[in-house]
Amino acid sequence: MQLSSLGLADSRAAFAQRKRTELAPKETMSMGGMEDDIPQAERKTVTDFCYLLDKSKQLFNGLRDLPQYGQKQWQSYFGRTFDVYTKLWKFQQQHRQVLDNRYGLKRWQIGEIASKIGQLYYHYYLRTSETSYLNEAFSFYSAIRQRSYYSQVNKEDRPELVVKKLRYYARFIVVCLLLNKMDVELSDEIEDYTHRFNTEDQVEWSLVLQEVAAFIEADPVMVLNDDNTLVILSNRLSETGAPLLEQGMIVGQLTLADALIIGNCNNQETTEKPARRENPHKYLLYKPTFSQLYTFLAASFKELPANSVLLIYLSATGVFPSGRSDSEGPYDFGGVLTNSNRDIINGDGIHKRNQSYKEMHCLHPGDLYPFTRKPLFIIVDSSNSVAYKNFTNLFGQPLVCLLSPTAYPKALQDQSQRGSLFTFFLNNPLMAFLFVSGLSSMRKGLWDKCHDYLRKINRDIAQLLTHSRSIDQAFLQFFGDEFLRLLLTRFVFCSATMRMHKIFRQETRNYPESYPQLPRDETVENPHLQKHILELASMLDVRNVFLETTLDDY
């Protein structure tokens, strides 16, 4: 074991001296008072292990002090932490018998090392969006379970060890959910813990269970095999997911580089990034304050490479203006609330009585103006998404906003408790189409047939957009990126479906919109696209849910 390769050799002598007194009681106990009989090599093995363990804990705890924004600040530190944990893991494998006999290594301690490595891989995935790191996290978490590293913890009267086990299970469940490999049971473990120790954190663990259950129930439609077993579906962008560009088609060459996903809603869905291309850097911000959000935006803006796009996804409560204003500027239409820690929300919207006072944590369209100096792609899922229709492109860079409906028919409002219908369409359009059609389950064979037909619809939507003579060129500037191209085609499909759906037409007449506006007759109300939607509905035997005739202007 070459500790010099870790850059730690200079401090090893001091560490060994410090550890001698700590290890002496264990050595004496192990040898029955015959401390001098311990071979020097075994003594060195224990000392080296303690050194690596101590250093790994220092580095891991130091991760908390790293800034969550920016890329250059954290990569080198993550690399050093990975190196030390890799050496520690291999070292305990190679010297397990000595560590068992001389150090008294417990299986839960091995599990804790593996759990920390799993956490490292998971957080690396969060910062890079590379699913290979998510799979590595799953491998370590799964090994902990298969090898029963925490199996003896419940027999010890130490609640802190049980908490370690519960936290491992909770982290494992998150990874399983992201990979659609949900087979971990946490409720029994939590019930046993709270019953045995009667601790003060029972409410927090109950909330964890509720959030896991809500995540699992987010998909309202089940796809079943012939033997009625559930089919596990992936929403990740595959090589055949995004419609291909026609040969010779001239579109922008911008590439999605950074994505900020911001929300204050308790139940949200996120759209996964492509797995085969270099993934964009991703920030996940839950209920950020305005200052926190602006810090992350500024960091992304600063590090955005040339010919790249910043994607901002907002899923948050709408903030509406009160009364009429003498002006109609970018701060006079309200916006979305990114942080709702104060008890000021009644229902979905927030209305201010005092017109001169504006909510501090409301993100107005004008707040994003400085960042339009570079290509910007915005998705707003909110009851006041229309505030972002009043955008102004001050700098001439490509800028597109996709905006959700501000209200949904009553029959579909229950879905809002499990996630937004608009985001559902952007994330899994076929599943969303089944849901608005009133279907709760279907066979795998029919799913595959409909999925293939939806690919054809996406290809035709792409052609509608690229062949349009009146479309704003901003849309085509983003069309060169396969992920943004897929979002645009799914947005058109969502908008066309809702415009043809009878209950949307009868109740709300409220549909997705965009800035700049799409030419409706060439895109979302195109007769060719409407025919496709009716054909898809016929395949599912739900044609009666949709309007048969071409929509009139409204």
mmCIF file of C-alpha atoms in Angstrom, residues 317-460:
data_model
loop_
_atom_site.group_PDB
_atom_site.id
_atom_site.type_symbol
_atom_site.label_atom_id
_atom_site.label_comp_id
_atom_site.label_asym_id
_atom_site.label_seq_id
_atom_site.Cartn_x
_atom_site.Cartn_y
_atom_site.Cartn_z
ATOM 1 C CA THR A 317 -46.889 28.486 -7.632
ATOM 2 C CA GLY A 318 -48.139 31.487 -9.560
ATOM 3 C CA VAL A 319 -47.903 34.999 -8.137
ATOM 4 C CA PHE A 320 -50.489 37.365 -9.621
ATOM 5 C CA PRO A 321 -50.523 41.155 -9.675
ATOM 6 C CA SER A 322 -53.302 42.945 -7.805
ATOM 7 C CA GLY A 323 -55.288 45.519 -9.700
ATOM 8 C CA ARG A 324 -54.130 47.321 -12.778
ATOM 9 C CA SER A 325 -50.827 49.030 -13.238
ATOM 10 C CA ASP A 326 -50.197 52.210 -15.187
ATOM 11 C CA SER A 327 -47.415 50.392 -17.006
ATOM 12 C CA GLU A 328 -47.075 46.919 -18.448
ATOM 13 C CA GLY A 329 -43.442 46.170 -17.875
ATOM 14 C CA PRO A 330 -41.689 42.853 -17.175
ATOM 15 C CA TYR A 331 -42.467 43.185 -13.453
ATOM 16 C CA ASP A 332 -46.170 44.046 -13.766
ATOM 17 C CA PHE A 333 -47.593 40.619 -14.731
ATOM 18 C CA GLY A 334 -46.469 38.681 -11.670
ATOM 19 C CA GLY A 335 -44.430 35.534 -12.008
ATOM 20 C CA VAL A 336 -43.750 32.325 -10.090
ATOM 21 C CA LEU A 337 -42.905 31.864 -6.406
ATOM 22 C CA THR A 338 -39.657 29.941 -5.953
ATOM 23 C CA ASN A 339 -39.700 29.870 -2.160
ATOM 24 C CA SER A 340 -42.818 29.571 -0.003
ATOM 25 C CA ASN A 341 -41.427 29.160 3.493
ATOM 26 C CA ARG A 342 -43.713 31.849 4.855
ATOM 27 C CA ASP A 343 -47.345 30.940 5.455
ATOM 28 C CA ILE A 344 -48.819 33.157 2.737
ATOM 29 C CA ILE A 345 -50.332 30.653 0.326
ATOM 30 C CA ASN A 346 -54.045 29.961 0.063
ATOM 31 C CA GLY A 347 -54.702 27.699 -2.868
ATOM 32 C CA ASP A 348 -52.522 27.792 -5.927
ATOM 33 C CA GLY A 349 -52.275 31.521 -6.539
ATOM 34 C CA ILE A 350 -51.013 34.371 -4.414
ATOM 35 C CA HIS A 351 -52.700 37.757 -4.759
ATOM 36 C CA LYS A 352 -51.265 40.884 -3.182
ATOM 37 C CA ARG A 353 -53.626 43.470 -1.746
ATOM 38 C CA ASN A 354 -50.974 46.154 -1.680
ATOM 39 C CA GLN A 355 -50.115 46.844 -5.291
ATOM 40 C CA SER A 356 -46.901 48.653 -4.404
ATOM 41 C CA TYR A 357 -45.531 45.579 -2.623
ATOM 42 C CA LYS A 358 -44.083 42.728 -4.668
ATOM 43 C CA GLU A 359 -43.267 39.278 -3.326
ATOM 44 C CA MET A 360 -39.523 39.061 -2.670
ATOM 45 C CA HIS A 361 -39.106 35.480 -3.901
ATOM 46 C CA CYS A 362 -41.236 35.878 -7.010
ATOM 47 C CA LEU A 363 -39.265 35.300 -10.208
ATOM 48 C CA HIS A 364 -40.556 37.811 -12.749
ATOM 49 C CA PRO A 365 -39.855 37.636 -16.482
ATOM 50 C CA GLY A 366 -37.719 40.741 -16.066
ATOM 51 C CA ASP A 367 -35.461 38.908 -13.613
ATOM 52 C CA LEU A 368 -34.279 36.711 -16.485
ATOM 53 C CA TYR A 369 -33.542 39.545 -18.906
ATOM 54 C CA PRO A 370 -29.804 39.763 -18.030
ATOM 55 C CA PHE A 371 -29.388 36.096 -18.952
ATOM 56 C CA THR A 372 -30.889 36.521 -22.422
ATOM 57 C CA ARG A 373 -27.451 37.738 -23.513
ATOM 58 C CA LYS A 374 -26.879 34.057 -24.287
ATOM 59 C CA PRO A 375 -29.219 31.435 -25.827
ATOM 60 C CA LEU A 376 -31.973 30.689 -23.324
ATOM 61 C CA PHE A 377 -34.667 27.980 -23.370
ATOM 62 C CA ILE A 378 -37.339 28.357 -20.671
ATOM 63 C CA ILE A 379 -40.147 26.028 -19.554
ATOM 64 C CA VAL A 380 -42.703 27.429 -17.099
ATOM 65 C CA ASP A 381 -45.207 25.098 -15.453
ATOM 66 C CA SER A 382 -47.369 27.302 -13.262
ATOM 67 C CA SER A 383 -50.815 28.772 -12.739
ATOM 68 C CA ASN A 384 -49.312 32.098 -13.871
ATOM 69 C CA SER A 385 -47.153 30.829 -16.724
ATOM 70 C CA VAL A 386 -48.727 33.426 -19.032
ATOM 71 C CA ALA A 387 -46.679 36.115 -17.285
ATOM 72 C CA TYR A 388 -43.796 34.875 -19.422
ATOM 73 C CA LYS A 389 -45.703 35.612 -22.624
ATOM 74 C CA ASN A 390 -44.703 39.204 -22.022
ATOM 75 C CA PHE A 391 -41.029 38.556 -22.605
ATOM 76 C CA THR A 392 -38.848 40.930 -24.580
ATOM 77 C CA ASN A 393 -35.769 39.708 -26.410
ATOM 78 C CA LEU A 394 -33.426 42.607 -25.751
ATOM 79 C CA PHE A 395 -30.205 41.107 -27.067
ATOM 80 C CA GLY A 396 -31.272 39.202 -30.184
ATOM 81 C CA GLN A 397 -30.021 35.825 -28.925
ATOM 82 C CA PRO A 398 -32.207 32.718 -29.441
ATOM 83 C CA LEU A 399 -34.960 32.726 -26.801
ATOM 84 C CA VAL A 400 -37.961 30.387 -26.427
ATOM 85 C CA CYS A 401 -40.468 29.995 -23.578
ATOM 86 C CA LEU A 402 -42.808 26.987 -23.398
ATOM 87 C CA LEU A 403 -45.735 27.757 -21.104
ATOM 88 C CA SER A 404 -48.181 25.399 -19.399
ATOM 89 C CA PRO A 405 -51.953 25.877 -19.230
ATOM 90 C CA THR A 406 -52.913 28.015 -16.251
ATOM 91 C CA ALA A 407 -55.902 25.807 -15.378
ATOM 92 C CA TYR A 408 -57.085 22.260 -16.070
ATOM 93 C CA PRO A 409 -60.545 20.681 -16.384
ATOM 94 C CA LYS A 410 -61.979 19.511 -13.081
ATOM 95 C CA ALA A 411 -61.911 15.879 -14.157
ATOM 96 C CA LEU A 412 -58.119 16.044 -14.516
ATOM 97 C CA GLN A 413 -57.229 18.176 -11.523
ATOM 98 C CA ASP A 414 -56.561 15.183 -9.275
ATOM 99 C CA GLN A 415 -53.422 14.552 -11.328
ATOM 100 C CA SER A 416 -51.942 17.777 -9.930
ATOM 101 C CA GLN A 417 -51.507 15.992 -6.608
ATOM 102 C CA ARG A 418 -49.050 13.610 -8.254
ATOM 103 C CA GLY A 419 -47.356 15.933 -10.722
ATOM 104 C CA SER A 420 -48.179 18.390 -13.446
ATOM 105 C CA LEU A 421 -50.013 17.240 -16.569
ATOM 106 C CA PHE A 422 -47.975 19.629 -18.724
ATOM 107 C CA THR A 423 -44.663 18.246 -17.457
ATOM 108 C CA PHE A 424 -46.155 14.759 -17.815
ATOM 109 C CA PHE A 425 -46.590 15.367 -21.553
ATOM 110 C CA LEU A 426 -43.022 16.672 -21.891
ATOM 111 C CA ASN A 427 -41.645 13.716 -19.943
ATOM 112 C CA ASN A 428 -43.810 10.817 -21.184
ATOM 113 C CA PRO A 429 -46.261 11.969 -23.871
ATOM 114 C CA LEU A 430 -47.855 8.594 -24.550
ATOM 115 C CA MET A 431 -48.537 7.953 -20.860
ATOM 116 C CA ALA A 432 -50.027 11.451 -20.585
ATOM 117 C CA PHE A 433 -52.186 10.832 -23.670
ATOM 118 C CA LEU A 434 -53.531 7.639 -22.082
ATOM 119 C CA PHE A 435 -54.290 9.486 -18.863
ATOM 120 C CA VAL A 436 -56.300 12.307 -20.483
ATOM 121 C CA SER A 437 -58.111 9.630 -22.475
ATOM 122 C CA GLY A 438 -59.336 8.006 -19.269
ATOM 123 C CA LEU A 439 -57.221 4.818 -19.527
ATOM 124 C CA SER A 440 -55.579 3.316 -16.452
ATOM 125 C CA SER A 441 -53.929 0.213 -17.930
ATOM 126 C CA MET A 442 -53.025 -1.394 -21.251
ATOM 127 C CA ARG A 443 -51.175 -4.364 -22.692
ATOM 128 C CA LYS A 444 -47.514 -4.221 -23.649
ATOM 129 C CA GLY A 445 -48.215 -5.119 -27.276
ATOM 130 C CA LEU A 446 -50.611 -2.200 -27.754
ATOM 131 C CA TRP A 447 -48.234 0.111 -25.906
ATOM 132 C CA ASP A 448 -45.414 -0.753 -28.304
ATOM 133 C CA LYS A 449 -47.682 -0.229 -31.309
ATOM 134 C CA CYS A 450 -48.818 3.180 -30.039
ATOM 135 C CA HIS A 451 -45.267 4.129 -29.117
ATOM 136 C CA ASP A 452 -44.088 3.420 -32.664
ATOM 137 C CA TYR A 453 -46.929 5.516 -34.037
ATOM 138 C CA LEU A 454 -46.027 8.371 -31.678
ATOM 139 C CA ARG A 455 -42.508 8.318 -33.130
ATOM 140 C CA LYS A 456 -44.072 8.867 -36.540
ATOM 141 C CA ILE A 457 -46.116 11.747 -35.135
ATOM 142 C CA ASN A 458 -42.940 13.313 -33.710
ATOM 143 C CA ARG A 459 -41.199 13.012 -37.076
ATOM 144 C CA ASP A 460 -44.113 14.723 -38.780
#
